[in-house]
Amino acid sequence: TVGEASYSGNISIPENLLQVGNNVISAELHQTNINSSDYIFGAELVIRGELTPATPGTPFAKSDEEIFEIGKPFWENLVRSSNLKDYGGFTRDFSTQMLFGANEVELGKQWANSPILAKLSPEFEALGCLKRDEYVTVIFKQVSESVPGEYLGRLVLGMQDDDVKIYGCTIF
């Protein structure tokens, strides 16, 4: 058995085990008796120094045309799912970070209140790419089948684990 709870000291995590983006640290709390009520756990994470951002790699070292080809199926799915008001389809390629901000009720309100979003044309034109850090933004010219005019579509792509995921998408 353990007497009083006490500070056990620092635990250093080698920098080579950390990555740019999300890192997960797990801990377990063990009791000698399943009915015991005297447990305590405390933790503090202190970062000394700064991790160097990753050098943009695949798909970000590619040409704009190659990035358009990578982004095209993502944009096509967003347009199709928006027209169908299909929340599951719309969010299926979202990064974990993007999913935290996705809200089915709010998205439903946007679909209900915007005639543009529920009648997007399947036709669009890629206008350019902006590359920064570990993200790339693909800009599209998009039209609606119900509201005349041209709209600016923005698709932000990034890597999550080894997969390309959506980190942002908007229509202006």
mmCIF file of C-alpha atoms in Angstrom:
data_model
loop_
_atom_site.group_PDB
_atom_site.id
_atom_site.type_symbol
_atom_site.label_atom_id
_atom_site.label_comp_id
_atom_site.label_asym_id
_atom_site.label_seq_id
_atom_site.Cartn_x
_atom_site.Cartn_y
_atom_site.Cartn_z
ATOM 1 C CA THR A 1 0.000 0.000 0.000
ATOM 2 C CA VAL A 2 0.962 3.622 -0.442
ATOM 3 C CA GLY A 3 0.837 6.121 2.372
ATOM 4 C CA GLU A 4 0.193 9.759 1.680
ATOM 5 C CA ALA A 5 0.086 10.989 -1.915
ATOM 6 C CA SER A 6 3.308 12.645 -2.923
ATOM 7 C CA TYR A 7 5.071 14.258 -5.835
ATOM 8 C CA SER A 8 6.954 11.623 -7.812
ATOM 9 C CA GLY A 9 9.178 13.894 -9.893
ATOM 10 C CA ASN A 10 9.598 14.928 -13.504
ATOM 11 C CA ILE A 11 9.131 12.590 -16.405
ATOM 12 C CA SER A 12 10.898 13.738 -19.558
ATOM 13 C CA ILE A 13 9.516 12.871 -22.969
ATOM 14 C CA PRO A 14 12.181 12.783 -25.674
ATOM 15 C CA GLU A 15 11.503 15.319 -28.440
ATOM 16 C CA ASN A 16 11.746 12.627 -31.120
ATOM 17 C CA LEU A 17 8.567 11.038 -29.703
ATOM 18 C CA LEU A 18 6.560 14.246 -30.220
ATOM 19 C CA GLN A 19 5.156 15.466 -33.516
ATOM 20 C CA VAL A 20 3.748 18.707 -34.842
ATOM 21 C CA GLY A 21 -0.007 18.615 -34.290
ATOM 22 C CA ASN A 22 -1.816 16.551 -31.696
ATOM 23 C CA ASN A 23 0.077 14.357 -29.252
ATOM 24 C CA VAL A 24 -1.597 12.119 -26.687
ATOM 25 C CA ILE A 25 -0.260 11.404 -23.212
ATOM 26 C CA SER A 26 -2.020 8.644 -21.287
ATOM 27 C CA ALA A 27 -1.957 7.828 -17.602
ATOM 28 C CA GLU A 28 -3.433 5.083 -15.426
ATOM 29 C CA LEU A 29 -4.478 5.215 -11.804
ATOM 30 C CA HIS A 30 -4.274 1.916 -9.904
ATOM 31 C CA GLN A 31 -5.885 1.019 -6.576
ATOM 32 C CA THR A 32 -5.007 -1.937 -4.368
ATOM 33 C CA ASN A 33 -8.662 -2.418 -3.438
ATOM 34 C CA ILE A 34 -11.613 -1.956 -5.835
ATOM 35 C CA ASN A 35 -13.711 -0.409 -3.050
ATOM 36 C CA SER A 36 -11.064 2.114 -1.986
ATOM 37 C CA SER A 37 -12.041 5.773 -2.152
ATOM 38 C CA ASP A 38 -8.673 7.338 -1.364
ATOM 39 C CA TYR A 39 -7.187 8.116 -4.727
ATOM 40 C CA ILE A 40 -5.577 11.223 -6.114
ATOM 41 C CA PHE A 41 -3.959 12.102 -9.404
ATOM 42 C CA GLY A 42 -2.325 15.263 -10.569
ATOM 43 C CA ALA A 43 -0.415 16.104 -13.709
ATOM 44 C CA GLU A 44 1.219 19.101 -15.278
ATOM 45 C CA LEU A 45 2.598 19.421 -18.780
ATOM 46 C CA VAL A 46 5.418 21.874 -19.241
ATOM 47 C CA ILE A 47 6.919 22.411 -22.673
ATOM 48 C CA ARG A 48 10.434 23.722 -22.798
ATOM 49 C CA GLY A 49 11.384 24.854 -26.272
ATOM 50 C CA GLU A 50 9.308 24.672 -29.390
ATOM 51 C CA LEU A 51 8.792 21.937 -31.934
ATOM 52 C CA THR A 52 9.845 22.875 -35.409
ATOM 53 C CA PRO A 53 6.908 22.770 -37.851
ATOM 54 C CA ALA A 54 7.037 19.961 -40.336
ATOM 55 C CA THR A 55 8.206 20.731 -43.810
ATOM 56 C CA PRO A 56 5.199 20.563 -46.090
ATOM 57 C CA GLY A 57 5.240 17.212 -47.831
ATOM 58 C CA THR A 58 2.814 15.202 -49.880
ATOM 59 C CA PRO A 59 0.494 16.621 -51.146
ATOM 60 C CA PHE A 60 1.875 20.088 -50.447
ATOM 61 C CA ALA A 61 5.126 19.815 -52.410
ATOM 62 C CA LYS A 62 3.052 19.180 -55.531
ATOM 63 C CA SER A 63 2.141 21.613 -58.287
ATOM 64 C CA ASP A 64 -1.120 23.588 -58.125
ATOM 65 C CA GLU A 65 -2.608 21.321 -60.812
ATOM 66 C CA GLU A 66 -1.746 18.202 -58.774
ATOM 67 C CA ILE A 67 -3.238 19.790 -55.645
ATOM 68 C CA PHE A 68 -6.414 20.658 -57.603
ATOM 69 C CA GLU A 69 -6.737 16.979 -58.516
ATOM 70 C CA ILE A 70 -6.334 15.998 -54.847
ATOM 71 C CA GLY A 71 -8.865 18.621 -53.704
ATOM 72 C CA LYS A 72 -11.429 18.045 -56.470
ATOM 73 C CA PRO A 73 -13.111 14.928 -54.976
ATOM 74 C CA PHE A 74 -13.278 16.640 -51.557
ATOM 75 C CA TRP A 75 -14.991 19.712 -53.064
ATOM 76 C CA GLU A 76 -17.320 17.567 -55.212
ATOM 77 C CA ASN A 77 -18.415 15.657 -52.104
ATOM 78 C CA LEU A 78 -18.995 18.890 -50.147
ATOM 79 C CA VAL A 79 -21.152 20.291 -52.985
ATOM 80 C CA ARG A 80 -23.112 17.039 -53.400
ATOM 81 C CA SER A 81 -23.633 16.590 -49.636
ATOM 82 C CA SER A 82 -24.618 20.246 -49.200
ATOM 83 C CA ASN A 83 -27.244 19.930 -51.930
ATOM 84 C CA LEU A 84 -28.611 16.782 -50.259
ATOM 85 C CA LYS A 85 -28.359 18.359 -46.785
ATOM 86 C CA ASP A 86 -26.436 15.221 -45.785
ATOM 87 C CA TYR A 87 -24.520 16.033 -42.599
ATOM 88 C CA GLY A 88 -22.723 12.668 -42.443
ATOM 89 C CA GLY A 89 -21.582 12.914 -46.040
ATOM 90 C CA PHE A 90 -20.659 16.579 -45.647
ATOM 91 C CA THR A 91 -18.410 15.957 -42.632
ATOM 92 C CA ARG A 92 -16.960 12.571 -43.641
ATOM 93 C CA ASP A 93 -13.575 13.996 -44.720
ATOM 94 C CA PHE A 94 -13.271 16.540 -41.902
ATOM 95 C CA SER A 95 -10.172 16.447 -39.712
ATOM 96 C CA THR A 96 -10.721 15.666 -36.046
ATOM 97 C CA GLN A 97 -10.065 19.351 -35.332
ATOM 98 C CA MET A 98 -12.718 20.394 -37.853
ATOM 99 C CA LEU A 99 -15.248 17.895 -36.468
ATOM 100 C CA PHE A 100 -14.990 19.506 -33.029
ATOM 101 C CA GLY A 101 -16.448 22.689 -34.541
ATOM 102 C CA ALA A 102 -19.019 20.932 -36.740
ATOM 103 C CA ASN A 103 -22.542 21.110 -35.372
ATOM 104 C CA GLU A 104 -25.372 19.325 -37.154
ATOM 105 C CA VAL A 105 -28.035 21.724 -35.864
ATOM 106 C CA GLU A 106 -26.122 24.857 -36.932
ATOM 107 C CA LEU A 107 -25.276 23.360 -40.304
ATOM 108 C CA GLY A 108 -28.949 22.465 -40.733
ATOM 109 C CA LYS A 109 -29.885 26.090 -40.017
ATOM 110 C CA GLN A 110 -27.411 27.289 -42.641
ATOM 111 C CA TRP A 111 -28.881 24.889 -45.197
ATOM 112 C CA ALA A 112 -32.426 25.984 -44.301
ATOM 113 C CA ASN A 113 -31.648 29.708 -44.429
ATOM 114 C CA SER A 114 -29.346 29.861 -47.450
ATOM 115 C CA PRO A 115 -30.766 29.178 -50.896
ATOM 116 C CA ILE A 116 -27.185 29.170 -52.197
ATOM 117 C CA LEU A 117 -25.962 26.201 -50.117
ATOM 118 C CA ALA A 118 -28.760 23.797 -51.022
ATOM 119 C CA LYS A 119 -28.524 24.350 -54.781
ATOM 120 C CA LEU A 120 -24.815 24.500 -55.623
ATOM 121 C CA SER A 121 -23.918 23.712 -59.205
ATOM 122 C CA PRO A 122 -21.784 20.594 -59.672
ATOM 123 C CA GLU A 123 -19.721 22.762 -62.062
ATOM 124 C CA PHE A 124 -16.870 24.762 -60.494
ATOM 125 C CA GLU A 125 -13.490 26.144 -61.437
ATOM 126 C CA ALA A 126 -10.248 25.889 -59.458
ATOM 127 C CA LEU A 127 -8.662 29.348 -59.245
ATOM 128 C CA GLY A 128 -5.486 28.839 -57.235
ATOM 129 C CA CYS A 129 -3.679 27.431 -54.216
ATOM 130 C CA LEU A 130 -2.151 29.031 -51.139
ATOM 131 C CA LYS A 131 0.469 26.921 -49.348
ATOM 132 C CA ARG A 132 1.572 27.611 -45.776
ATOM 133 C CA ASP A 133 3.069 25.462 -43.069
ATOM 134 C CA GLU A 134 1.313 22.109 -43.181
ATOM 135 C CA TYR A 135 -1.871 23.340 -44.902
ATOM 136 C CA VAL A 136 -2.895 24.198 -48.439
ATOM 137 C CA THR A 137 -5.946 26.286 -49.349
ATOM 138 C CA VAL A 138 -7.616 25.610 -52.687
ATOM 139 C CA ILE A 139 -9.765 28.451 -54.018
ATOM 140 C CA PHE A 140 -12.732 27.661 -56.284
ATOM 141 C CA LYS A 141 -15.181 29.730 -58.313
ATOM 142 C CA GLN A 142 -18.589 28.249 -57.490
ATOM 143 C CA VAL A 143 -22.082 29.063 -58.735
ATOM 144 C CA SER A 144 -25.504 28.305 -57.348
ATOM 145 C CA GLU A 145 -28.384 26.969 -59.414
ATOM 146 C CA SER A 146 -30.867 29.080 -57.439
ATOM 147 C CA VAL A 147 -29.091 32.399 -56.813
ATOM 148 C CA PRO A 148 -27.365 34.151 -59.731
ATOM 149 C CA GLY A 149 -23.744 35.148 -59.389
ATOM 150 C CA GLU A 150 -20.332 33.701 -58.719
ATOM 151 C CA TYR A 151 -19.161 32.709 -55.255
ATOM 152 C CA LEU A 152 -15.740 32.070 -53.790
ATOM 153 C CA GLY A 153 -15.222 28.576 -52.409
ATOM 154 C CA ARG A 154 -12.377 27.893 -49.974
ATOM 155 C CA LEU A 155 -11.109 24.408 -49.127
ATOM 156 C CA VAL A 156 -8.299 24.029 -46.562
ATOM 157 C CA LEU A 157 -6.523 20.669 -46.667
ATOM 158 C CA GLY A 158 -3.976 19.234 -44.272
ATOM 159 C CA MET A 159 -2.540 15.912 -43.206
ATOM 160 C CA GLN A 160 -3.945 13.933 -40.293
ATOM 161 C CA ASP A 161 -1.876 10.851 -39.656
ATOM 162 C CA ASP A 162 -1.231 9.742 -43.254
ATOM 163 C CA ASP A 163 -4.522 10.980 -44.718
ATOM 164 C CA VAL A 164 -5.491 14.255 -46.390
ATOM 165 C CA LYS A 165 -8.344 15.810 -44.401
ATOM 166 C CA ILE A 166 -10.447 18.976 -44.547
ATOM 167 C CA TYR A 167 -9.443 21.658 -42.043
ATOM 168 C CA GLY A 168 -11.760 24.357 -43.368
ATOM 169 C CA CYS A 169 -14.378 24.981 -46.063
ATOM 170 C CA THR A 170 -16.495 28.015 -46.826
ATOM 171 C CA ILE A 171 -18.540 29.691 -49.563
ATOM 172 C CA PHE A 172 -18.509 33.496 -49.778
#
